[in-house]
Amino acid sequence: MQETRLDIARIRAARRVIDPIFLDSPLYRCEALEPGLGCTVSIKLETANPVRSFKARGTEVVTSLLADHGSRAVVCASAGNLGQALAWSGRARGLDVAVVASRFAPAAKLDRIRALGATLELVDGDFEMARARAAAVSRYDGIRLLEDSLDIETCEGAATIGLELVDGLPSVDAVLIALGGGALATGVGHVVKACAPEAEVICVQPLGAPAMTHSWRQRRVVTTDTTDTIADGVAGRRPIPAVLDDLLLVADDAVLVEEASIIAGMRLLFDHAGLVVEPSAALGIAAILEDRDRFAGRHVVTIVCGGNVDVGAYRRWVGGAPIPRS
């Protein structure tokens, strides 16, 4: 495999600084899902931790380094999950954490950021506007800007999930990974391709937020003017060039799925796995629903990457969603 920015030795070292509460998340075959999907399905569950997403694996690495170097403050832009994770990790290490987010982000995520002690600033725009504002705060206040996916620590923290996957599943045909900014996809993808190259790495993104998928397909950065998806956690418009370069080396495919399939995936995970997940976490199931023939008879693992969702919105989405048939 050609070289990405990531390094297996650093990924293994990351496990030593990540709080064990975020490590060795449940990995299990979910037989109840299989009759409806037509394939063997294993779940890597990244919601059973204090911030209910995989993001703290990266923020633990970042804040450990900051604390070791005497830094006192850090700022990030967040769609919600990164902000919670940074607030949790920063608080544990005595750092002042500032988070910039869209005021249209799910209220449950914003409330949790505040509850964890971070300073929260809201902007009247989407995640890209929050990203620009966080950069301005960093410059003005002279504090560290954490840029998810661009900062290699966020990718290598997420990559520890990949180590657990290849150690826990001796044989797997495909790994389905939610694709947003790219930390999860490049991190897990790097480990899978290095340690289990026979497995197919498939990234999944909503049709309403396709920038990174279009960029992967065209092998150049492609931006969009807007996004339109309930999967707020992956709704970026401007891919980071260095992250795209890594993704091009580790992803075998990138696919787009409909909103109806995302909702149907959330419903399946609730009905048959007992899991309440946010839309981004159902992208892997959505991909199977939209292309059953591709996955028929194969062993597929999907990373359930987050469970932070507004209860009211969840009830509206999942209450009566039809399950698409191929």
CSV table of N, CA and C in Angstrom, one decimal, residues 57-144:
chain,number,residue,atom,x,y,z
A,57,ARG,N,-12.0,9.0,20.7
A,57,ARG,CA,-10.7,8.4,20.4
A,57,ARG,C,-9.7,9.4,19.9
A,58,GLY,N,-10.1,10.3,19.0
A,58,GLY,CA,-9.2,11.3,18.5
A,58,GLY,C,-8.9,12.4,19.5
A,59,THR,N,-10.0,12.9,20.2
A,59,THR,CA,-9.7,14.0,21.1
A,59,THR,C,-8.9,13.6,22.3
A,60,GLU,N,-8.9,12.4,22.6
A,60,GLU,CA,-8.1,11.9,23.7
A,60,GLU,C,-6.6,12.0,23.3
A,61,VAL,N,-6.3,11.7,22.1
A,61,VAL,CA,-4.9,11.8,21.6
A,61,VAL,C,-4.5,13.3,21.5
A,62,VAL,N,-5.3,14.1,21.0
A,62,VAL,CA,-5.0,15.5,20.8
A,62,VAL,C,-4.8,16.2,22.2
A,63,THR,N,-5.7,16.0,23.1
A,63,THR,CA,-5.6,16.7,24.4
A,63,THR,C,-4.5,16.2,25.2
A,64,SER,N,-4.2,14.9,25.1
A,64,SER,CA,-3.0,14.4,25.8
A,64,SER,C,-1.7,15.1,25.4
A,65,LEU,N,-1.6,15.3,24.0
A,65,LEU,CA,-0.4,16.0,23.5
A,65,LEU,C,-0.4,17.4,24.0
A,66,LEU,N,-1.6,18.1,23.9
A,66,LEU,CA,-1.6,19.5,24.3
A,66,LEU,C,-1.2,19.6,25.8
A,67,ALA,N,-1.8,18.8,26.6
A,67,ALA,CA,-1.5,18.8,28.1
A,67,ALA,C,0.0,18.6,28.3
A,68,ASP,N,0.6,17.6,27.6
A,68,ASP,CA,2.0,17.3,27.8
A,68,ASP,C,2.9,18.5,27.4
A,69,HIS,N,2.4,19.3,26.4
A,69,HIS,CA,3.2,20.5,26.0
A,69,HIS,C,2.8,21.8,26.7
A,70,GLY,N,2.0,21.7,27.7
A,70,GLY,CA,1.7,22.9,28.5
A,70,GLY,C,0.6,23.8,27.9
A,71,SER,N,-0.1,23.3,26.9
A,71,SER,CA,-1.2,24.1,26.4
A,71,SER,C,-2.4,24.2,27.4
A,72,ARG,N,-3.1,25.3,27.3
A,72,ARG,CA,-4.2,25.5,28.3
A,72,ARG,C,-5.5,25.6,27.6
A,73,ALA,N,-5.6,25.8,26.3
A,73,ALA,CA,-6.9,26.0,25.7
A,73,ALA,C,-6.9,25.5,24.3
A,74,VAL,N,-8.1,25.1,23.8
A,74,VAL,CA,-8.2,24.6,22.4
A,74,VAL,C,-9.6,25.0,21.9
A,75,VAL,N,-9.7,25.2,20.6
A,75,VAL,CA,-11.0,25.5,20.0
A,75,VAL,C,-11.3,24.6,18.8
A,76,CYS,N,-12.5,24.2,18.6
A,76,CYS,CA,-12.8,23.4,17.4
A,76,CYS,C,-14.2,23.9,16.8
A,77,ALA,N,-14.4,23.6,15.6
A,77,ALA,CA,-15.7,23.6,15.0
A,77,ALA,C,-16.3,22.2,15.0
A,78,SER,N,-17.6,22.2,15.2
A,78,SER,CA,-18.2,20.8,15.4
A,78,SER,C,-19.7,20.8,14.9
A,79,ALA,N,-20.1,19.7,14.4
A,79,ALA,CA,-21.5,19.4,14.1
A,79,ALA,C,-22.2,18.9,15.3
A,80,GLY,N,-21.4,18.7,16.4
A,80,GLY,CA,-22.0,18.2,17.6
A,80,GLY,C,-21.2,17.2,18.4
A,81,ASN,N,-20.8,16.1,17.7
A,81,ASN,CA,-20.1,15.0,18.3
A,81,ASN,C,-18.7,15.3,18.7
A,82,LEU,N,-18.0,16.0,17.8
A,82,LEU,CA,-16.6,16.4,18.1
A,82,LEU,C,-16.5,17.3,19.3
A,83,GLY,N,-17.5,18.3,19.3
A,83,GLY,CA,-17.5,19.2,20.4
A,83,GLY,C,-17.7,18.5,21.8
A,84,GLN,N,-18.6,17.6,21.8
A,84,GLN,CA,-18.8,16.8,23.1
A,84,GLN,C,-17.5,16.1,23.5
A,85,ALA,N,-16.9,15.4,22.5
A,85,ALA,CA,-15.7,14.6,22.8
A,85,ALA,C,-14.6,15.5,23.2
A,86,LEU,N,-14.4,16.7,22.6
A,86,LEU,CA,-13.3,17.6,23.0
A,86,LEU,C,-13.6,18.1,24.4
A,87,ALA,N,-14.8,18.4,24.6
A,87,ALA,CA,-15.2,19.0,26.0
A,87,ALA,C,-14.8,17.9,27.0
A,88,TRP,N,-15.2,16.7,26.8
A,88,TRP,CA,-14.9,15.6,27.7
A,88,TRP,C,-13.4,15.4,27.9
A,89,SER,N,-12.7,15.3,26.8
A,89,SER,CA,-11.2,15.0,26.9
A,89,SER,C,-10.5,16.2,27.5
A,90,GLY,N,-10.9,17.4,27.1
A,90,GLY,CA,-10.2,18.6,27.6
A,90,GLY,C,-10.5,18.8,29.1
A,91,ARG,N,-11.7,18.6,29.5
A,91,ARG,CA,-12.0,18.7,31.0
A,91,ARG,C,-11.2,17.8,31.8
A,92,ALA,N,-11.0,16.6,31.3
A,92,ALA,CA,-10.2,15.6,32.1
A,92,ALA,C,-8.7,16.0,32.2
A,93,ARG,N,-8.3,16.9,31.3
A,93,ARG,CA,-6.8,17.3,31.3
A,93,ARG,C,-6.7,18.7,31.7
A,94,GLY,N,-7.7,19.4,32.2
A,94,GLY,CA,-7.6,20.8,32.6
A,94,GLY,C,-7.5,21.8,31.6
A,95,LEU,N,-8.0,21.5,30.4
A,95,LEU,CA,-7.9,22.5,29.3
A,95,LEU,C,-9.2,23.2,29.2
A,96,ASP,N,-9.1,24.5,28.8
A,96,ASP,CA,-10.3,25.3,28.4
A,96,ASP,C,-10.7,25.0,27.0
A,97,VAL,N,-11.9,24.6,26.8
A,97,VAL,CA,-12.4,24.1,25.5
A,97,VAL,C,-13.5,25.1,25.0
A,98,ALA,N,-13.3,25.6,23.8
A,98,ALA,CA,-14.3,26.4,23.1
A,98,ALA,C,-14.7,25.6,21.8
A,99,VAL,N,-16.0,25.7,21.6
A,99,VAL,CA,-16.6,25.0,20.5
A,99,VAL,C,-17.5,25.9,19.7
A,100,VAL,N,-17.3,25.9,18.4
A,100,VAL,CA,-18.2,26.7,17.5
A,100,VAL,C,-19.0,25.8,16.7
A,101,ALA,N,-20.3,26.0,16.7
A,101,ALA,CA,-21.3,25.1,16.0
A,101,ALA,C,-22.4,25.9,15.4
A,102,SER,N,-23.1,25.3,14.4
A,102,SER,CA,-24.2,25.9,13.8
A,102,SER,C,-25.4,25.9,14.8
A,103,ARG,N,-26.1,27.0,14.9
A,103,ARG,CA,-27.3,27.0,15.8
A,103,ARG,C,-28.4,26.0,15.3
A,104,PHE,N,-28.2,25.5,14.1
A,104,PHE,CA,-29.2,24.6,13.6
A,104,PHE,C,-28.8,23.1,13.9
A,105,ALA,N,-27.7,22.9,14.6
A,105,ALA,CA,-27.2,21.6,15.0
A,105,ALA,C,-28.3,21.0,16.0
A,106,PRO,N,-28.4,19.7,16.1
A,106,PRO,CA,-29.3,19.1,17.0
A,106,PRO,C,-29.1,19.6,18.4
A,107,ALA,N,-30.3,20.0,19.0
A,107,ALA,CA,-30.2,20.6,20.3
A,107,ALA,C,-29.6,19.7,21.4
A,108,ALA,N,-29.8,18.4,21.2
A,108,ALA,CA,-29.3,17.4,22.2
A,108,ALA,C,-27.8,17.5,22.2
A,109,LYS,N,-27.2,17.6,21.1
A,109,LYS,CA,-25.7,17.7,21.0
A,109,LYS,C,-25.2,19.0,21.6
A,110,LEU,N,-25.9,20.1,21.3
A,110,LEU,CA,-25.4,21.4,21.8
A,110,LEU,C,-25.6,21.4,23.4
A,111,ASP,N,-26.7,20.9,23.9
A,111,ASP,CA,-26.9,20.9,25.3
A,111,ASP,C,-25.8,20.1,26.0
A,112,ARG,N,-25.4,19.0,25.4
A,112,ARG,CA,-24.4,18.1,26.0
A,112,ARG,C,-23.0,18.8,26.0
A,113,ILE,N,-22.7,19.6,24.9
A,113,ILE,CA,-21.4,20.3,24.9
A,113,ILE,C,-21.4,21.3,26.1
A,114,ARG,N,-22.5,22.0,26.3
A,114,ARG,CA,-22.5,22.9,27.4
A,114,ARG,C,-22.4,22.2,28.8
A,115,ALA,N,-23.1,21.1,28.9
A,115,ALA,CA,-23.1,20.3,30.1
A,115,ALA,C,-21.7,19.8,30.5
A,116,LEU,N,-20.9,19.6,29.5
A,116,LEU,CA,-19.5,19.1,29.7
A,116,LEU,C,-18.5,20.2,30.0
A,117,GLY,N,-19.0,21.5,30.1
A,117,GLY,CA,-18.2,22.6,30.5
A,117,GLY,C,-17.5,23.4,29.4
A,118,ALA,N,-17.7,23.1,28.2
A,118,ALA,CA,-17.1,23.9,27.1
A,118,ALA,C,-17.9,25.2,26.9
A,119,THR,N,-17.1,26.2,26.4
A,119,THR,CA,-17.8,27.4,25.9
A,119,THR,C,-18.3,27.2,24.5
A,120,LEU,N,-19.5,27.5,24.3
A,120,LEU,CA,-20.2,27.2,23.0
A,120,LEU,C,-20.6,28.5,22.4
A,121,GLU,N,-20.1,28.7,21.1
A,121,GLU,CA,-20.5,29.8,20.3
A,121,GLU,C,-21.3,29.3,19.1
A,122,LEU,N,-22.5,29.9,18.8
A,122,LEU,CA,-23.3,29.4,17.7
A,122,LEU,C,-23.3,30.4,16.6
A,123,VAL,N,-23.2,29.9,15.3
A,123,VAL,CA,-23.2,30.8,14.2
A,123,VAL,C,-24.5,30.5,13.3
A,124,ASP,N,-24.9,31.6,12.6
A,124,ASP,CA,-26.1,31.4,11.8
A,124,ASP,C,-25.7,30.9,10.4
A,125,GLY,N,-25.3,29.7,10.4
A,125,GLY,CA,-24.9,29.0,9.1
A,125,GLY,C,-24.6,27.6,9.3
A,126,ASP,N,-24.0,26.9,8.4
A,126,ASP,CA,-23.7,25.5,8.5
A,126,ASP,C,-22.3,25.2,9.1
A,127,PHE,N,-21.9,24.0,9.0
A,127,PHE,CA,-20.6,23.6,9.6
A,127,PHE,C,-19.4,24.4,9.0
A,128,GLU,N,-19.5,24.6,7.7
A,128,GLU,CA,-18.4,25.3,7.1
A,128,GLU,C,-18.2,26.7,7.6
A,129,MET,N,-19.3,27.4,8.0
A,129,MET,CA,-19.3,28.7,8.6
A,129,MET,C,-18.7,28.6,10.0
A,130,ALA,N,-19.1,27.5,10.7
A,130,ALA,CA,-18.5,27.3,12.0
A,130,ALA,C,-17.0,27.0,12.0
A,131,ARG,N,-16.6,26.3,10.9
A,131,ARG,CA,-15.2,26.1,10.8
A,131,ARG,C,-14.4,27.4,10.6
A,132,ALA,N,-14.9,28.3,9.8
A,132,ALA,CA,-14.3,29.5,9.5
A,132,ALA,C,-14.2,30.4,10.8
A,133,ARG,N,-15.3,30.4,11.6
A,133,ARG,CA,-15.3,31.1,12.8
A,133,ARG,C,-14.3,30.5,13.8
A,134,ALA,N,-14.2,29.2,13.9
A,134,ALA,CA,-13.3,28.6,14.9
A,134,ALA,C,-11.8,29.0,14.5
A,135,ALA,N,-11.5,29.0,13.2
A,135,ALA,CA,-10.2,29.4,12.8
A,135,ALA,C,-9.9,30.9,13.2
A,136,ALA,N,-10.9,31.7,13.1
A,136,ALA,CA,-10.8,33.1,13.5
A,136,ALA,C,-10.6,33.3,15.0
A,137,VAL,N,-11.3,32.5,15.8
A,137,VAL,CA,-11.1,32.5,17.2
A,137,VAL,C,-9.7,32.1,17.6
A,138,SER,N,-9.2,31.0,16.9
A,138,SER,CA,-7.9,30.5,17.2
A,138,SER,C,-6.8,31.6,16.9
A,139,ARG,N,-7.0,32.3,15.8
A,139,ARG,CA,-6.0,33.4,15.5
A,139,ARG,C,-6.1,34.5,16.5
A,140,TYR,N,-7.3,34.9,16.8
A,140,TYR,CA,-7.5,36.1,17.6
A,140,TYR,C,-7.0,35.8,19.1
A,141,ASP,N,-7.4,34.7,19.6
A,141,ASP,CA,-7.1,34.3,21.0
A,141,ASP,C,-5.7,33.6,21.2
A,142,GLY,N,-5.1,33.2,20.0
A,142,GLY,CA,-3.8,32.6,20.1
A,142,GLY,C,-3.9,31.2,20.7
A,143,ILE,N,-4.9,30.5,20.5
A,143,ILE,CA,-5.1,29.1,21.0
A,143,ILE,C,-5.1,28.1,19.9
A,144,ARG,N,-4.9,26.8,20.3
A,144,ARG,CA,-4.8,25.7,19.4
A,144,ARG,C,-6.1,25.5,18.7
